[in-house]
Amino acid sequence: MPVWFNPSHTIDQALREVAALMPEFDPEFDPGVRPADPRFGDFQANGVLSFAKKHQVNPRELAQSLIDAAQASNHFDPNMVELSLAGPGFINFKLSTAFLWQWQLDYSTKADYQSGAMQLKSGRKVVIDYPSANTAKQAHIGHLRPMVIGQAIARILDFCGAELVRDNHIGDWGTNFGTLIMKIKRDEIDLNALNEDALATLDKLYKDGSALEKEQPDLRDISRKELVLLQNGDPDNTAIWEQIVKISKIAFEQLFDQIGVEVDITLGESFYRNKVDRIYEELTEIGLAEHSDGALVVWHDEVKKFSRENERPYPFNIRKSDGASNYASTDLATVLYRLEKFKAEEIIYLTDARQQDHFEQLFLTTNKWFKAKGYPLPEMQHVFWGSILGADKKPLKTKSGESIKLQELLDEARARAYEVVTKKNPEFPEQERKAIAESVGIGAVKYADLSSNRTQDYVFSWERLLSFEGNTAPYLLYAVARINSIFRKAEIDPSEPLIGASPIETEAELALARRLMGFVTALELTINDLRPHFLCTYLYELAGTYSSFYNADKVMVSDEAVKARRLILCARTRTVMQTGLELLGITALERM
Ligand code: ARG
């Protein structure tokens, strides 16, 4: 029997090989294997139906001949998988108990599961652009999603074998520096003397500076001059700017540590400031960029959405009329750098939904430019999301209407989780309760963000996200802790192999075995769409299936062989749950 890590891929591949030897099929044939409605089987191939329609043959007959040929081949061991014809021309595949059991024995550790997952992205060079915040601004709740969604996607891609570069593309070259430097000089602020809250101070200086410019418009000219000085490399302004960037990085790194954000490199917008001339040249040379009112722009006339009625679509502005580079030019230079330096085959950008038009135009422009120049085009994707809402369904704010500071949100999560944990386990040592609160509190905030479909808004509710019921981090963490307690009481190490087990047979055991097999499929769905909620839903369902199994079938029975096989299922559930949570950036606990 072939060892099928990913049964749907294996079935798909085997059907292709069988069909290749049949005159009825041609190389265009796609078996279309996907998970099936569990009432009918584990997988279903529905590609015969469309193929038969296209070639005007009877789909049921064609499906039957493929089944016959498959069964005659050595690809489908009848003891492992049952094939049957269904509906207008589908083929159903039902994995046998023997198969499901063998699978549990073959795949036991995190590394075993990873060997299956690695097939999904093996060696693919991916650059993930996150969390890419702007400098000189204190992090607020709006910075939560890029960090949380980004770290989860990065971990999952890494687990699936991608060669990943986590590139923190910070916004460190904006026009805000003019105002900020003006205000810093005016108030004679010594940046070196700022304390822990240095970033909060900078944030305030900028706000005060802008307010001042409104009162005294002539200050705007001063700010503009400060910006030009900076752009031309003036040593004083450069020193101030460097200090601001440094303060910002330190403050963000503190948040990264708490949230589990990892970055490999930080190449901000400023890094590309000397790389934009090549962009202007190449885009002009191939006739893509044009001058328009002094600016350099790229038109995408074919895209109607960039236009108002009867008007030419608005262009992608790649150089401002004053000659300065902008967000578009640095992003174009960044794509080229990622291609040349990292040989990127895929680039994933994370920002909120408001930047959709920017990325659409960036991708269109890159497409045309790379094609004209003969550069290999990386696959580019924009991962965006909706807002975090309060109970009133409006973007979440503090009572006084300000944006919530990210650090305050994390501190509140810890404090609330500590209260919950202390109520539940007052006898645990204080230090352990603190550690549990860290994992539960931060984990709960992350999970709430990851478990909803990212393109939709979600309502933030402390009660819900810290609840031990429903699709929440505490529920999943508790499921793991319960399994741990079974092993603790039995004095068995869950990572040690268990011998003497009899094969699974009850409904509940089979249901759990099937669910465990679905882990890699859940990861595949997650990376195909870059939507972590698929993995969350899978883990939630696994916890539910486990709990039905636990309620239906006693684990610690006197029959040693039955006990061993049930303990094996418990150990597998623990491994998959722990691995899944880890990929979401949540630390599982021994007890809670
Ligand atoms: N700094 C930008 C912001 O905070 C996000 C940058 C995203 N990455 C990029 N390559 N444009 O909105």
PDB file of C-alpha atoms in Angstrom, residues 371-496:
ATOM      1  CA  LYS A 371       6.323  41.266 -19.103  1.00  0.00           C
ATOM      2  CA  ALA A 372       7.847  44.010 -21.233  1.00  0.00           C
ATOM      3  CA  LYS A 373      11.250  43.556 -19.606  1.00  0.00           C
ATOM      4  CA  GLY A 374      11.101  39.762 -19.574  1.00  0.00           C
ATOM      5  CA  TYR A 375      11.480  39.543 -15.785  1.00  0.00           C
ATOM      6  CA  PRO A 376       9.925  36.496 -14.122  1.00  0.00           C
ATOM      7  CA  LEU A 377       6.678  37.618 -12.539  1.00  0.00           C
ATOM      8  CA  PRO A 378       6.164  36.637  -8.905  1.00  0.00           C
ATOM      9  CA  GLU A 379       2.669  35.761  -7.797  1.00  0.00           C
ATOM     10  CA  MET A 380       1.462  38.761  -5.784  1.00  0.00           C
ATOM     11  CA  GLN A 381      -1.328  38.714  -3.274  1.00  0.00           C
ATOM     12  CA  HIS A 382      -2.888  41.331  -1.063  1.00  0.00           C
ATOM     13  CA  VAL A 383      -4.173  40.005   2.237  1.00  0.00           C
ATOM     14  CA  PHE A 384      -6.562  42.574   3.661  1.00  0.00           C
ATOM     15  CA  TRP A 385      -9.146  42.651   6.411  1.00  0.00           C
ATOM     16  CA  GLY A 386     -12.149  44.359   7.895  1.00  0.00           C
ATOM     17  CA  SER A 387     -12.424  46.437  11.060  1.00  0.00           C
ATOM     18  CA  ILE A 388     -12.606  45.516  14.710  1.00  0.00           C
ATOM     19  CA  LEU A 389     -15.961  46.762  15.964  1.00  0.00           C
ATOM     20  CA  GLY A 390     -17.327  47.592  19.395  1.00  0.00           C
ATOM     21  CA  ALA A 391     -20.672  46.404  20.754  1.00  0.00           C
ATOM     22  CA  ASP A 392     -22.284  49.356  18.953  1.00  0.00           C
ATOM     23  CA  LYS A 393     -21.023  47.950  15.621  1.00  0.00           C
ATOM     24  CA  LYS A 394     -18.802  50.995  15.146  1.00  0.00           C
ATOM     25  CA  PRO A 395     -14.983  50.792  15.006  1.00  0.00           C
ATOM     26  CA  LEU A 396     -13.762  50.006  18.509  1.00  0.00           C
ATOM     27  CA  LYS A 397     -12.658  53.089  20.463  1.00  0.00           C
ATOM     28  CA  THR A 398     -12.073  54.082  24.071  1.00  0.00           C
ATOM     29  CA  LYS A 399     -15.003  55.586  25.986  1.00  0.00           C
ATOM     30  CA  SER A 400     -13.711  59.051  25.186  1.00  0.00           C
ATOM     31  CA  GLY A 401     -13.582  58.213  21.506  1.00  0.00           C
ATOM     32  CA  GLU A 402      -9.839  57.767  21.075  1.00  0.00           C
ATOM     33  CA  SER A 403      -8.158  54.803  19.469  1.00  0.00           C
ATOM     34  CA  ILE A 404      -7.211  52.078  21.925  1.00  0.00           C
ATOM     35  CA  LYS A 405      -3.481  51.694  22.486  1.00  0.00           C
ATOM     36  CA  LEU A 406      -2.291  48.234  21.591  1.00  0.00           C
ATOM     37  CA  GLN A 407      -0.215  47.897  24.751  1.00  0.00           C
ATOM     38  CA  GLU A 408      -3.235  48.746  26.885  1.00  0.00           C
ATOM     39  CA  LEU A 409      -5.311  46.144  25.069  1.00  0.00           C
ATOM     40  CA  LEU A 410      -2.696  43.447  25.737  1.00  0.00           C
ATOM     41  CA  ASP A 411      -2.395  44.448  29.396  1.00  0.00           C
ATOM     42  CA  GLU A 412      -6.144  44.297  29.798  1.00  0.00           C
ATOM     43  CA  ALA A 413      -6.209  40.843  28.178  1.00  0.00           C
ATOM     44  CA  ARG A 414      -3.674  39.597  30.711  1.00  0.00           C
ATOM     45  CA  ALA A 415      -5.506  41.126  33.647  1.00  0.00           C
ATOM     46  CA  ARG A 416      -8.882  39.741  32.629  1.00  0.00           C
ATOM     47  CA  ALA A 417      -7.465  36.293  31.914  1.00  0.00           C
ATOM     48  CA  TYR A 418      -5.721  36.332  35.290  1.00  0.00           C
ATOM     49  CA  GLU A 419      -9.038  36.933  36.971  1.00  0.00           C
ATOM     50  CA  VAL A 420     -10.699  34.084  35.082  1.00  0.00           C
ATOM     51  CA  VAL A 421      -7.833  31.688  35.802  1.00  0.00           C
ATOM     52  CA  THR A 422      -7.693  32.598  39.468  1.00  0.00           C
ATOM     53  CA  LYS A 423     -11.404  31.996  39.844  1.00  0.00           C
ATOM     54  CA  LYS A 424     -11.086  28.612  38.185  1.00  0.00           C
ATOM     55  CA  ASN A 425      -7.900  27.456  39.893  1.00  0.00           C
ATOM     56  CA  PRO A 426      -7.316  29.459  43.068  1.00  0.00           C
ATOM     57  CA  GLU A 427      -4.992  26.713  44.332  1.00  0.00           C
ATOM     58  CA  PHE A 428      -2.450  27.080  41.501  1.00  0.00           C
ATOM     59  CA  PRO A 429       0.745  28.943  42.454  1.00  0.00           C
ATOM     60  CA  GLU A 430       0.602  32.602  41.554  1.00  0.00           C
ATOM     61  CA  GLN A 431       3.439  32.308  39.058  1.00  0.00           C
ATOM     62  CA  GLU A 432       1.679  29.537  37.172  1.00  0.00           C
ATOM     63  CA  ARG A 433      -1.575  31.502  37.129  1.00  0.00           C
ATOM     64  CA  LYS A 434       0.335  34.413  35.619  1.00  0.00           C
ATOM     65  CA  ALA A 435       1.834  32.170  32.942  1.00  0.00           C
ATOM     66  CA  ILE A 436      -1.578  30.698  32.150  1.00  0.00           C
ATOM     67  CA  ALA A 437      -3.083  34.182  31.988  1.00  0.00           C
ATOM     68  CA  GLU A 438      -0.398  35.218  29.503  1.00  0.00           C
ATOM     69  CA  SER A 439      -1.163  32.351  27.175  1.00  0.00           C
ATOM     70  CA  VAL A 440      -4.945  32.548  27.611  1.00  0.00           C
ATOM     71  CA  GLY A 441      -5.224  36.337  27.503  1.00  0.00           C
ATOM     72  CA  ILE A 442      -2.964  37.047  24.546  1.00  0.00           C
ATOM     73  CA  GLY A 443      -4.056  33.813  22.877  1.00  0.00           C
ATOM     74  CA  ALA A 444      -7.714  34.775  23.214  1.00  0.00           C
ATOM     75  CA  VAL A 445      -7.161  38.175  21.600  1.00  0.00           C
ATOM     76  CA  LYS A 446      -5.245  36.582  18.748  1.00  0.00           C
ATOM     77  CA  TYR A 447      -7.736  33.795  18.266  1.00  0.00           C
ATOM     78  CA  ALA A 448     -10.674  36.214  18.120  1.00  0.00           C
ATOM     79  CA  ASP A 449      -8.854  38.016  15.338  1.00  0.00           C
ATOM     80  CA  LEU A 450      -7.933  34.858  13.445  1.00  0.00           C
ATOM     81  CA  SER A 451     -11.111  32.841  13.782  1.00  0.00           C
ATOM     82  CA  SER A 452     -13.382  35.201  11.876  1.00  0.00           C
ATOM     83  CA  ASN A 453     -13.132  35.400   8.120  1.00  0.00           C
ATOM     84  CA  ARG A 454     -10.590  38.203   7.788  1.00  0.00           C
ATOM     85  CA  THR A 455     -12.384  40.131   5.054  1.00  0.00           C
ATOM     86  CA  GLN A 456     -15.338  40.688   7.360  1.00  0.00           C
ATOM     87  CA  ASP A 457     -15.553  43.054  10.304  1.00  0.00           C
ATOM     88  CA  TYR A 458     -15.850  41.418  13.707  1.00  0.00           C
ATOM     89  CA  VAL A 459     -17.238  42.533  17.037  1.00  0.00           C
ATOM     90  CA  PHE A 460     -14.709  42.570  19.846  1.00  0.00           C
ATOM     91  CA  SER A 461     -16.140  41.261  23.107  1.00  0.00           C
ATOM     92  CA  TRP A 462     -14.049  40.368  26.154  1.00  0.00           C
ATOM     93  CA  GLU A 463     -16.775  38.079  27.481  1.00  0.00           C
ATOM     94  CA  ARG A 464     -16.902  36.110  24.271  1.00  0.00           C
ATOM     95  CA  LEU A 465     -13.235  35.805  23.542  1.00  0.00           C
ATOM     96  CA  LEU A 466     -12.415  34.715  27.088  1.00  0.00           C
ATOM     97  CA  SER A 467     -15.280  32.238  27.314  1.00  0.00           C
ATOM     98  CA  PHE A 468     -14.550  28.556  27.790  1.00  0.00           C
ATOM     99  CA  GLU A 469     -17.412  27.737  25.474  1.00  0.00           C
ATOM    100  CA  GLY A 470     -17.638  28.192  21.737  1.00  0.00           C
ATOM    101  CA  ASN A 471     -14.982  28.801  19.119  1.00  0.00           C
ATOM    102  CA  THR A 472     -12.454  30.483  21.436  1.00  0.00           C
ATOM    103  CA  ALA A 473      -8.834  30.090  22.505  1.00  0.00           C
ATOM    104  CA  PRO A 474      -9.742  29.114  26.102  1.00  0.00           C
ATOM    105  CA  TYR A 475     -11.984  26.319  24.794  1.00  0.00           C
ATOM    106  CA  LEU A 476      -9.220  24.898  22.608  1.00  0.00           C
ATOM    107  CA  LEU A 477      -6.521  25.334  25.250  1.00  0.00           C
ATOM    108  CA  TYR A 478      -8.757  23.611  27.752  1.00  0.00           C
ATOM    109  CA  ALA A 479      -9.295  20.680  25.374  1.00  0.00           C
ATOM    110  CA  VAL A 480      -5.512  20.162  25.270  1.00  0.00           C
ATOM    111  CA  ALA A 481      -5.207  20.505  29.047  1.00  0.00           C
ATOM    112  CA  ARG A 482      -7.906  17.858  29.506  1.00  0.00           C
ATOM    113  CA  ILE A 483      -6.004  15.418  27.321  1.00  0.00           C
ATOM    114  CA  ASN A 484      -2.841  16.174  29.271  1.00  0.00           C
ATOM    115  CA  SER A 485      -4.607  15.331  32.496  1.00  0.00           C
ATOM    116  CA  ILE A 486      -5.612  11.904  31.147  1.00  0.00           C
ATOM    117  CA  PHE A 487      -1.966  11.103  30.514  1.00  0.00           C
ATOM    118  CA  ARG A 488      -0.856  12.612  33.799  1.00  0.00           C
ATOM    119  CA  LYS A 489      -3.293  10.491  35.758  1.00  0.00           C
ATOM    120  CA  ALA A 490      -2.333   7.377  33.798  1.00  0.00           C
ATOM    121  CA  GLU A 491       1.337   8.263  34.318  1.00  0.00           C
ATOM    122  CA  ILE A 492       2.013   7.825  30.638  1.00  0.00           C
ATOM    123  CA  ASP A 493       4.109  10.126  28.487  1.00  0.00           C
ATOM    124  CA  PRO A 494       1.887  11.097  25.531  1.00  0.00           C
ATOM    125  CA  SER A 495       4.872  11.367  23.215  1.00  0.00           C
ATOM    126  CA  GLU A 496       6.015   7.783  23.853  1.00  0.00           C
TER     127      GLU A 496
END
